[in-house]
Every structure is written in C-alpha cells, then in structure tokens.
Short mmCIF file of C-alpha atoms in Angstrom, two decimals:
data_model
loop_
_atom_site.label_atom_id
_atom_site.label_comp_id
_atom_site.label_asym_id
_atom_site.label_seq_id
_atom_site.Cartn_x
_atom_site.Cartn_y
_atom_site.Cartn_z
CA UNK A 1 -4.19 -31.71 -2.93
CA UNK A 2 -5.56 -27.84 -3.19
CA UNK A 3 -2.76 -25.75 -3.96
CA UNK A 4 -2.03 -23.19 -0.76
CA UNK A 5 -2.52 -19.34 -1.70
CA UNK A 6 0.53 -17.25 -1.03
CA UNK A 7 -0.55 -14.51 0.88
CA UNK A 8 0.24 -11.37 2.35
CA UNK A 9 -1.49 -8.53 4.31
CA UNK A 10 -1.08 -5.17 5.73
CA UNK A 11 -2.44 -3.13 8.41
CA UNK A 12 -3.28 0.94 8.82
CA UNK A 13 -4.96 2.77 11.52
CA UNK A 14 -6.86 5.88 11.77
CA UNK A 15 -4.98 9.61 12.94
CA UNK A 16 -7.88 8.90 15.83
CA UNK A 17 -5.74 5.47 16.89
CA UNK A 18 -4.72 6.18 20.33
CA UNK A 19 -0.96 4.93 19.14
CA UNK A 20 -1.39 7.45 16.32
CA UNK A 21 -2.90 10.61 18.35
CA UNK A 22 0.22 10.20 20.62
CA UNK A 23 2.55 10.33 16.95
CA UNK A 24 0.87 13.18 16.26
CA UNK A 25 1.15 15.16 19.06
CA UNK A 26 4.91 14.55 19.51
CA UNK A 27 5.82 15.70 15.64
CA UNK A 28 3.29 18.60 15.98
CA UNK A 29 5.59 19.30 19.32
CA UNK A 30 8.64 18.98 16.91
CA UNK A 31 7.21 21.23 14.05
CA UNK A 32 6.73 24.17 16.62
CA UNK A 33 10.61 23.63 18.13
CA UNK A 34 11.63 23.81 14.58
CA UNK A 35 10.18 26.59 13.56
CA UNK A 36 11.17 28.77 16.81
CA UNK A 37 14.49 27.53 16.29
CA UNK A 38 15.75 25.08 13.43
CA UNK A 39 18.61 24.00 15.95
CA UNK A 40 16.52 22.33 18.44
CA UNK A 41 17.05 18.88 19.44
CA UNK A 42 13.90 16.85 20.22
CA UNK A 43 12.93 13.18 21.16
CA UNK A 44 9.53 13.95 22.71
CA UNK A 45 7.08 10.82 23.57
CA UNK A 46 3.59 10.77 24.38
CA UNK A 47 1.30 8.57 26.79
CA UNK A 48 -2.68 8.33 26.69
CA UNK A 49 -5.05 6.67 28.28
CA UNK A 50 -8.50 7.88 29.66
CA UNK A 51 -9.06 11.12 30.27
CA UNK A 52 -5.01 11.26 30.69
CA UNK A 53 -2.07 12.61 28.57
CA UNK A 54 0.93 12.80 29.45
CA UNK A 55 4.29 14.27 27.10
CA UNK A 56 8.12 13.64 28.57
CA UNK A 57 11.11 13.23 26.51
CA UNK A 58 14.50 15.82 26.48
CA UNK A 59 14.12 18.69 24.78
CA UNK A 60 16.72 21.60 23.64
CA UNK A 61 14.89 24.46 22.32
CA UNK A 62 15.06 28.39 22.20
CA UNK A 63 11.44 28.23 21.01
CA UNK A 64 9.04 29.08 23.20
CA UNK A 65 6.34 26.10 22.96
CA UNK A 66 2.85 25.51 24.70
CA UNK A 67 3.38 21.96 24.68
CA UNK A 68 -0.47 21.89 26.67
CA UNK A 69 -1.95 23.75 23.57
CA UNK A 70 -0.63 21.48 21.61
CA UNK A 71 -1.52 18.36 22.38
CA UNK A 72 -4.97 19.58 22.85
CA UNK A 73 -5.22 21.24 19.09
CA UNK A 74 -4.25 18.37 17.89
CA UNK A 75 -6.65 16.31 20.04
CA UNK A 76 -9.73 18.58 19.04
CA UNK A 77 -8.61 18.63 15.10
CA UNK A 78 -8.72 14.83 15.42
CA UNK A 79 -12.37 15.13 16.92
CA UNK A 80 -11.59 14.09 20.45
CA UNK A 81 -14.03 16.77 21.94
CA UNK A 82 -15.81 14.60 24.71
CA UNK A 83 -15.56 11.24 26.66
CA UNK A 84 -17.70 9.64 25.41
CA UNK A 85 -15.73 9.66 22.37
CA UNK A 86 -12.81 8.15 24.28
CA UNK A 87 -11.20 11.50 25.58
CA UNK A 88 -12.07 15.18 25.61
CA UNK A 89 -9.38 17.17 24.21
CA UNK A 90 -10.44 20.00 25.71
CA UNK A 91 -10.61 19.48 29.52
CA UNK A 92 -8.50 16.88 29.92
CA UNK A 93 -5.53 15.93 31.92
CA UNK A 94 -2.10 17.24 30.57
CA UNK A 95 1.06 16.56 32.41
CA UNK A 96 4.60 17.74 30.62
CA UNK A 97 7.69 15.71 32.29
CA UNK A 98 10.34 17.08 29.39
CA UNK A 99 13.52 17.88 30.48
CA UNK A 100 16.81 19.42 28.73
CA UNK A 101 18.40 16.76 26.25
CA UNK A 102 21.49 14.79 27.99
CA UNK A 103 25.01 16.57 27.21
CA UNK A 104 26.61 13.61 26.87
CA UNK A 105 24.67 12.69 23.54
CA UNK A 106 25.08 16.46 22.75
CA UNK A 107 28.51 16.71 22.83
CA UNK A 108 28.98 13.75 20.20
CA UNK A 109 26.10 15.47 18.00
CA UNK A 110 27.83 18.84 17.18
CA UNK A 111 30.99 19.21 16.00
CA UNK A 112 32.93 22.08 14.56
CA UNK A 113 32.69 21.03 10.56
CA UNK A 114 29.20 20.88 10.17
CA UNK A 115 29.08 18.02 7.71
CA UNK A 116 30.92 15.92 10.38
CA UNK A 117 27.81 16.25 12.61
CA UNK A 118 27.44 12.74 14.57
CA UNK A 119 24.80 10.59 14.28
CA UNK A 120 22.14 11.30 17.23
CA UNK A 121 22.67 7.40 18.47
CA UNK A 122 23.76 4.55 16.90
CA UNK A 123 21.25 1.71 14.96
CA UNK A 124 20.21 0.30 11.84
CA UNK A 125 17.94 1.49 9.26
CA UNK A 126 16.04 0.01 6.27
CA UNK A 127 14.64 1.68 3.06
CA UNK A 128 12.41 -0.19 0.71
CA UNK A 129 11.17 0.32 -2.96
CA UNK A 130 9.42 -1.83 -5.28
CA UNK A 131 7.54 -1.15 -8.96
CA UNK A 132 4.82 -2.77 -7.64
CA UNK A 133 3.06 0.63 -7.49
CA UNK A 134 3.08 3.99 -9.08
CA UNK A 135 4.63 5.37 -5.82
CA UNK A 136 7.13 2.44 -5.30
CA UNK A 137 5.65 1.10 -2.26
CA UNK A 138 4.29 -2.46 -1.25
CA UNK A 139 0.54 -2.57 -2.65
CA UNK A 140 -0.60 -4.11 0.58
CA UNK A 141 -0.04 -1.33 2.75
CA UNK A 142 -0.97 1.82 0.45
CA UNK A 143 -4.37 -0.06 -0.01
CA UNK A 144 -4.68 0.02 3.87
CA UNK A 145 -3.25 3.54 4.62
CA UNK A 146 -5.85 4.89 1.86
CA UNK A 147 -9.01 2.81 3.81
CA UNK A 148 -8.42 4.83 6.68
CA UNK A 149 -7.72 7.81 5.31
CA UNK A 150 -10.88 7.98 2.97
CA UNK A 151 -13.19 6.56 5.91
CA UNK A 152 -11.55 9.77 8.21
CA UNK A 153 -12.03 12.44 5.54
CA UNK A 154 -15.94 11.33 5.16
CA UNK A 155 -16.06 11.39 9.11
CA UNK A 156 -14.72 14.86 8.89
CA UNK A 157 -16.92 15.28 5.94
CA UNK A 158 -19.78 14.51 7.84
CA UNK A 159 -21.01 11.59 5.37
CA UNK A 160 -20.05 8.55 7.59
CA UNK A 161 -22.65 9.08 9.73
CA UNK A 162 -22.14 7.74 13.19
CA UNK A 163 -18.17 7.12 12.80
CA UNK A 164 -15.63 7.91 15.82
CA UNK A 165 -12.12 8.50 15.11
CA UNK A 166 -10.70 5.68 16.19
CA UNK A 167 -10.00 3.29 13.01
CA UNK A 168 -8.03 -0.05 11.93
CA UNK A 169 -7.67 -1.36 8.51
CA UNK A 170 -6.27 -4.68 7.35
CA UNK A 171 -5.36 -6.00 3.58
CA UNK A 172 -4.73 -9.43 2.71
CA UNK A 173 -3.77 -9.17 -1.06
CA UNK A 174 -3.51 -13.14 -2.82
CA UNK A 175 -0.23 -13.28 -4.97
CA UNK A 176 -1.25 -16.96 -5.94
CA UNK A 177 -1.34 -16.42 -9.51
CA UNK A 178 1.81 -13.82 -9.78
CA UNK A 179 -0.78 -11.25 -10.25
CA UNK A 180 -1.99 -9.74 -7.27
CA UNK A 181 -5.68 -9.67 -6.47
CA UNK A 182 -7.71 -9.15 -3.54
CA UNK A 183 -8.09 -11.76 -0.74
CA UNK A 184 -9.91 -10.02 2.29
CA UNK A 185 -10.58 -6.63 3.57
CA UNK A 186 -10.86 -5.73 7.09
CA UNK A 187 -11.96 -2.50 8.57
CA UNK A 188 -12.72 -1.76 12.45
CA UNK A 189 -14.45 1.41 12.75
CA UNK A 190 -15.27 3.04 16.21
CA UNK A 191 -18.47 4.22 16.35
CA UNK A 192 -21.97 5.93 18.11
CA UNK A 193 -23.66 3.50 20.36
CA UNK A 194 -27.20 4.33 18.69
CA UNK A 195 -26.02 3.60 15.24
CA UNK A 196 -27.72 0.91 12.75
CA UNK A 197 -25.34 -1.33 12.28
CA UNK A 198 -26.39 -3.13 9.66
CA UNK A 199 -26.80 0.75 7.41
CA UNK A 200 -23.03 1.38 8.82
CA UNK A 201 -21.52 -2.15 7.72
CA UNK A 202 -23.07 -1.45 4.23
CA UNK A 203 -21.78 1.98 4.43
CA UNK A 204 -19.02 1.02 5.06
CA UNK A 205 -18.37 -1.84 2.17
CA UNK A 206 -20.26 0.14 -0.20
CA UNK A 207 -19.00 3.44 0.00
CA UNK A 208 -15.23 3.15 1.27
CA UNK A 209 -14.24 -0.60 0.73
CA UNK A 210 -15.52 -0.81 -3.09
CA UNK A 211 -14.50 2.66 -3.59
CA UNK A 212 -11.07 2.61 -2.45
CA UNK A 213 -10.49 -0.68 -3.88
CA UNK A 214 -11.91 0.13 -7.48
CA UNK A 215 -9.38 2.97 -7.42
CA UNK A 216 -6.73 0.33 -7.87
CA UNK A 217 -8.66 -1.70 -10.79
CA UNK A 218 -8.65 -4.76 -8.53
CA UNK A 219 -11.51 -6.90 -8.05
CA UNK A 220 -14.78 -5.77 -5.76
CA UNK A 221 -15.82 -9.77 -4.58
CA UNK A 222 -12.90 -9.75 -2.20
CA UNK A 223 -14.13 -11.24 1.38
CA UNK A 224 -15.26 -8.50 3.68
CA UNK A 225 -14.85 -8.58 7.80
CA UNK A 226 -15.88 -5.09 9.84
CA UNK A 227 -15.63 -4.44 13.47
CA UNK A 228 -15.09 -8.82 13.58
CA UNK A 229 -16.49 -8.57 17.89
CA UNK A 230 -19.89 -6.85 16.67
CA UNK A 231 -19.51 -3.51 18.50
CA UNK A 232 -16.94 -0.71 18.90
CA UNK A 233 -18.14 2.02 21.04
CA UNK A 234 -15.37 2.46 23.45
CA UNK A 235 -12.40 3.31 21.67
CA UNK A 236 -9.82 6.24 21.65
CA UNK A 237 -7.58 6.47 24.83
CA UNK A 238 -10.34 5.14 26.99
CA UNK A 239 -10.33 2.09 25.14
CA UNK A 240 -6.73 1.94 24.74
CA UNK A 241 -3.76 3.39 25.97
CA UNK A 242 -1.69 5.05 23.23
CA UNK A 243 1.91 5.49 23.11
CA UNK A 244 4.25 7.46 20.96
CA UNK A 245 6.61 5.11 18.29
CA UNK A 246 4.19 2.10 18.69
CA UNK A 247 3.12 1.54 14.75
CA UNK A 248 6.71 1.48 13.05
CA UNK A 249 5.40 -0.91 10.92
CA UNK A 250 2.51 1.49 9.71
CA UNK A 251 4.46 3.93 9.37
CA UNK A 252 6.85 2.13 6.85
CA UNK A 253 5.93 -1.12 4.55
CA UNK A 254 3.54 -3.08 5.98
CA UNK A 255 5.56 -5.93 7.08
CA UNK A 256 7.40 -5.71 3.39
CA UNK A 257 11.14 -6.00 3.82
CA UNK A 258 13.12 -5.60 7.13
CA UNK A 259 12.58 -2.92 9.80
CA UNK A 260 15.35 -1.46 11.99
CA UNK A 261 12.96 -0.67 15.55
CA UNK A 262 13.50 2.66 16.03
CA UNK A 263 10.29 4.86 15.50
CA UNK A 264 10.56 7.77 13.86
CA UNK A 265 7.51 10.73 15.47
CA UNK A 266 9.29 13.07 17.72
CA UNK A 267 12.69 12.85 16.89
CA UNK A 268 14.74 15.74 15.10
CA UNK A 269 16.88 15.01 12.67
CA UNK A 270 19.67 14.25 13.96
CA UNK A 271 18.21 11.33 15.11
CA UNK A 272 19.46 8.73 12.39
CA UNK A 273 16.30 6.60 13.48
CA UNK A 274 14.37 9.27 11.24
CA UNK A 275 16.77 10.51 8.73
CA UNK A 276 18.24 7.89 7.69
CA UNK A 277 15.93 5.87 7.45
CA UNK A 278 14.25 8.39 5.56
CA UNK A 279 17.50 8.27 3.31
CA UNK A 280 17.36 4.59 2.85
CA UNK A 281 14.35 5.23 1.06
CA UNK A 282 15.30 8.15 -1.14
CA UNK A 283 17.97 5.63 -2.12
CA UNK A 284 16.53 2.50 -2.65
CA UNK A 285 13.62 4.19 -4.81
CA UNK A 286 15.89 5.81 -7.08
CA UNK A 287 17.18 2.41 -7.52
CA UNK A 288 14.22 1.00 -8.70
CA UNK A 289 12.98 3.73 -10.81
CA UNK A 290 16.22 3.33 -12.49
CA UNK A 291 15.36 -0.15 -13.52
CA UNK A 292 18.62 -0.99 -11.07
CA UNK A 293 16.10 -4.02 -9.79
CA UNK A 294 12.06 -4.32 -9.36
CA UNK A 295 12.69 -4.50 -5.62
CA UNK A 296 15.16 -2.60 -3.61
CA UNK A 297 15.98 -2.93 0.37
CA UNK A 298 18.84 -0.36 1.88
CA UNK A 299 20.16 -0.95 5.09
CA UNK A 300 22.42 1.50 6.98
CA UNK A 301 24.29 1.30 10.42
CA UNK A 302 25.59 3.97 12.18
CA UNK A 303 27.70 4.88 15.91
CA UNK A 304 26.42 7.44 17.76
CA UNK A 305 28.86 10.48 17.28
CA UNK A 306 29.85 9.03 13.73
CA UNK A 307 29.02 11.04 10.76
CA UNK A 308 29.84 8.08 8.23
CA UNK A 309 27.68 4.81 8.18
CA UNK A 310 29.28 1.95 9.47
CA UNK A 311 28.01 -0.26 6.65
CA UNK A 312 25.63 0.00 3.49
CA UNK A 313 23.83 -3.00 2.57
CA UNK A 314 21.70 -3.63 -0.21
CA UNK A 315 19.57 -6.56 -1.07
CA UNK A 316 17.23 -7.00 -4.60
CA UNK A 317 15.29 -10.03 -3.81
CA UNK A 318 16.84 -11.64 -6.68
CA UNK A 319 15.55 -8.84 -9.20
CA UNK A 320 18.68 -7.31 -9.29
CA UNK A 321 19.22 -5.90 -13.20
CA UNK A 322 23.33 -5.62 -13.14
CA UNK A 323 26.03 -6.87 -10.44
CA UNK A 324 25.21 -6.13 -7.04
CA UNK A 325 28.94 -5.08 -6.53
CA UNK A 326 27.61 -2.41 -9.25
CA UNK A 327 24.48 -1.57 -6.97
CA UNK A 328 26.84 -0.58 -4.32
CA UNK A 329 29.36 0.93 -6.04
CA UNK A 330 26.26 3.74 -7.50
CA UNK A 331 25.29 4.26 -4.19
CA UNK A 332 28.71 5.01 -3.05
CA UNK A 333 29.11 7.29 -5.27
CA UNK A 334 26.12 9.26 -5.69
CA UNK A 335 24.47 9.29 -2.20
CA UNK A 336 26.34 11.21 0.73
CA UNK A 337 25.02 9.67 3.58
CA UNK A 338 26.38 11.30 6.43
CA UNK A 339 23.67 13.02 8.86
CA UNK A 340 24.25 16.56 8.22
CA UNK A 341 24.16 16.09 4.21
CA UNK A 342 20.97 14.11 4.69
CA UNK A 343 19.45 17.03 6.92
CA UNK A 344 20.68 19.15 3.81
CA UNK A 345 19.42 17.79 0.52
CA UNK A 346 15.93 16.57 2.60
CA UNK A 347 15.95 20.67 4.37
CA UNK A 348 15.24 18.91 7.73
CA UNK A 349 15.53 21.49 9.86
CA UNK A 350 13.46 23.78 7.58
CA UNK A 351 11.55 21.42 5.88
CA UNK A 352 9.03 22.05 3.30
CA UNK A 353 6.19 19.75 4.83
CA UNK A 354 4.99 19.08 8.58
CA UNK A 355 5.96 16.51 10.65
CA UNK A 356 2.87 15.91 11.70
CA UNK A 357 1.37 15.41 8.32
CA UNK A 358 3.23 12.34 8.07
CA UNK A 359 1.94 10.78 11.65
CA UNK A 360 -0.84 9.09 10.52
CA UNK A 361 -0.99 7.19 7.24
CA UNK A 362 2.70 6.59 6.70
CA UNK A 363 5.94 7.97 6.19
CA UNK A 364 6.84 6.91 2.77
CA UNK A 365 5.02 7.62 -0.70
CA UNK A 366 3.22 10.73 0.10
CA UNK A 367 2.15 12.23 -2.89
CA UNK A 368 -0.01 15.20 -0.84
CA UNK A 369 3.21 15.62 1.02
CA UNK A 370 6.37 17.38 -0.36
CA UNK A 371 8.50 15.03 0.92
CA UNK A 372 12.00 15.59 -0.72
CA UNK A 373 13.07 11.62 0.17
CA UNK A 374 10.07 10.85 -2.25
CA UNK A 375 11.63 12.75 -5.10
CA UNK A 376 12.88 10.63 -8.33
CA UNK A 377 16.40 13.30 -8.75
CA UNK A 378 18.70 11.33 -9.27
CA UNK A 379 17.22 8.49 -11.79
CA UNK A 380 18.92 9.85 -14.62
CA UNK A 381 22.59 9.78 -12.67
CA UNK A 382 22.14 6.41 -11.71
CA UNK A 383 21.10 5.25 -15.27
CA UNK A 384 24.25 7.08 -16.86
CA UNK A 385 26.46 4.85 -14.51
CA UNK A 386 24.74 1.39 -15.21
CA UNK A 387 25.83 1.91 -18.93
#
C-alpha cells in the first residue's frame, strides 16, 4: 500500500483582498487616533462591497481624524482607482457610523496605578514560534505571505502586466520525508479582461512562483494551480464583500498551532485581542531561540478589567529541551504580562512602526517592520536560568 504524504498548507492574500483593504483601513484609522492622541481608545471595523464602504465601531479620541480621507488614501495607494477594478476609491460611497466607546468597558480599562490598567475585554490568546525558519515562523505561511507580496510589488512596479490587486496564495509544503519540500503552489491573481492568459500564467510561474520559491532553496518541480476557474476579472469589493478581522488566520500562522478568534486590525492596545497576543509571541520566540524547545505555543487568558492573566499555558509539541514546570517558571519570571507593561516594553501607544503596515501580509515575523514583539532581548536571560 502507497505510503500517505503528511501534508500541510497555508494561505495569504493580497493588501487588494477585499477582507484585507477593510484591515487596512481600520489600523490606518488607528495610526491617525494615535498619533493625535496616544490615549485614544479604538475598535473601528470596516464593511465593503461594490461601490460601498462603510466604517462603524466606538471610538474615544481627541484627534481630529478624516476618517473619509482615509479610507479613500488607502483605497487609491492599494490601486482601487475605478470600477472596473472592483471599486473606485475615489468617488465612492463612504458612510462613518462610529460612535464614542461604551463607559462601561471604560471604566474597567483605566485605573489610577497605571500598570494596573484592565484588560480591554476578556479572551484567550496564542503565540507561536518554531526554528523551522530564520524568523521563527511556520514555513508554510511565510512562503505564502511572500507570493503575494512579491506579485503586489511587481503590480506596483508595473512588471506584472495586466494584474489587479486583488490576490490569494496557497502553500501545500510535503513533510513526508521529515524534510520539508514543496507539494503544490496556488496563486489566484485578479486580473484585466484583455489579458493573454496563457503569457500571464507563465508570468506568473516563471517570474514570482520559481522566484519566490528558489529564495528558500526548495525545489522548483512543485505542482502549479493559478486562478483554478480560468478567469478572474471581477474581484475587489465588487466581487466580494470585505470585512474588517476576517483573515485571523493570515494574519498569524497559517493554521500552525491554536488561534484564540479575536482579530487584531483596529483595536488599540488595550485590547488584549492585539497585545497580548502580540506578547504571546514575543514570549514563545524567545523560547525557542533559547533552545528552551524547537516549537513553542503560549496561551494567555484574561477578564476584562483584570490587569493579571488568568492563566499562562505553554505547550512544546514534545520538543521541549528541560521540564516544562521549568518553561513556566522562566516565563513567570521574566515576562510581565499585564496590559499596561505590554503597551510599555512593545511602545504601543507610540509605536515605532504603523499599524497599517502590518494589515496585509501578517502580523508576526516582520523583518521590514520594527516590530519590538519580534525582537530576540531576552535570549540570553532565559539561557542563564535553564543552567
């Protein structure tokens, strides 16, 4: 009997995926209430569909924000500048439904002592790290996130001729052997309805599958599917609505290890959904650059109000390299945890990188971003206590 492959793939989209433009739009919204005023609180979500976007949420600002302007900058930078494209940033429908956030959450948000600052609600997070790449993410969905990314910039570029904005990627890498090696690669690319398809497909393979793929040293005779129905013209909003939060899994591992649900675009940082999580993975890729295991999943918990988690969790997959009671006891005692310390050590409120940078192509292992959860500070710490 043929021995089954063990499998496993990951999906990306483009910054023109309708899911994505909404993302965008809501941290770009959060970027200008933070800089007017580092004390706003924001959960802002976005809805497109053709010719239509809308932005509601609860917002407490003292920055003075053209939320219209906005979401049509970031509509244009994408390069949704007509319908036919699947909406026209420029002269399309905005409507703004935000509102002033609820007083009730407020009120167990701030307190007095700043580092006793509540969590924004309560809800359980997940940080992941593995040495199965330079940047300690899954392989699966870094191959996918840089598909999409590369196809975009040539768009932008203008060398993918006849390319939309709206994109999809898919990996499927085989693990059959322990080594990994590539299986299939999928890409769904939105595009002009005069194009040659056949010139496009080999564009496409040629000069962004085998490129991107070669820049992991993997294999180039992997099995190759693009735009699977045979056409994509319609795409963008008018092909699909988008809506803010709707690629969490993008936007983390892939599918690798355990998600909590809550999304992270739009939310300040109070909003444990984001910082923590974003914690989790500070912690769990210290971890594993350590040599603490090869893989590393944190979990937090929190109560809205609460400034301590409610629990800390940590699983290694069976790679673990000392006693898990260990594990926890580093993380205990190196990682503060609480919301407002988070917001501290990653500047939060003040950060040094855009929100909206990290909208499209994932939250986690950014080198081109300065993300501070990214940063490998506190390796040497951890190593001194496994001695």
């Amino acid at each position: 009997m043929e021995k089954q492959k063990i499998l496993f793939t990951s999906e990306s989209v483009s910054e023109g995926h309708p899911d994505k433009i909404c993302d965008q739009v809501s941290d770009a919204i959060l970027d200008a209430c933070l800089a007017g005023d580092p004390t706003s609180h924001v959960a802002c979500e976005c809805f497109t569909t053709t010719n239509l976007f809308v932005i509601g949420g609860e917002i407490t600002t003292k920055a003075i924000v053209d939320y219209e302007k906005i979401a049509r900058d970031v509509l244009l930078r994408i390069g949704y500048d007509s319908n036919e494209k699947g909406i026209d940033g420029a002269k399309c429908k905005i409507i703004n439904c935000i509102k002033n956030q609820s007083q009730d959450i407020n009120m167990g948000v701030e307190k007095e002592v700043e580092e006793e600052q509540g969590a924004g609600d309560q809800g359980i997070m997940f940080g992941y790290a593995s040495n199965e790449t330079e940047n300690y993410m899954p392989l699966p969905i870094v191959i996918a996130h840089k598909l999409v990314r590369y196809a975009s910039f040539l768009r932008h570029e203008g060398k993918f001729k006849g390319a939309r904005p709206d994109m999809k990627s898919q990996v499927t890498i085989d693990y059959t052997s322990g080594s990994a090696k590539i299986d299939t690669v999928l890409m769904s690319v939105q595009h002009d309805p005069d194009v040659d398809l056949k010139e496009f497909k080999e564009f496409i393979v040629e000069n962004i599958m085998k490129v991107v793929v070669k820049s992991f040293g993997f294999n180039d005779d992997f099995k190759v599917l693009i735009n699977p129905t045979g056409r994509f013209v319609t795409g963008g909003p008018d092909g699909d609505t988008g809506l803010t939060g709707r690629k969490i899994i993008v936007d983390t591992y892939g599918g690798i290890g355990r998600h909590g649900g809550g999304a992270f675009s739009g939310k300040d940082p109070s909003k444990v959904d984001r910082s923590a999580a974003y914690a989790a993975r500070y912690v769990a890729k210290n971890l594993c650059a350590a040599g603490v295991a090869d893989k590393v999943e944190i979990q937090l918990s929190y109560a809205i109000g609460e400034a301590n988690p409610t629990s800390i969790s940590v699983d290694t997959f069976g790679t673990e390299k000392i006693a898990k009671d260990k594990i926890l006891e580093i993380i205990h005692s190196l990682f503060d945890l609480r919301p407002a310390a988070i917001i501290k050590r990653f500047s939060m409120k003040k950060p040094p990188f855009k929100y909206e940078d990290l909208a499209a192509y994932g939250h986690f292992g950014r080198p081109d971003v300065n993300c501070p959860w990214e940063y490998l500070d506190r390796v040497d710490e951890i190593k001194e206590m496994m001695k």
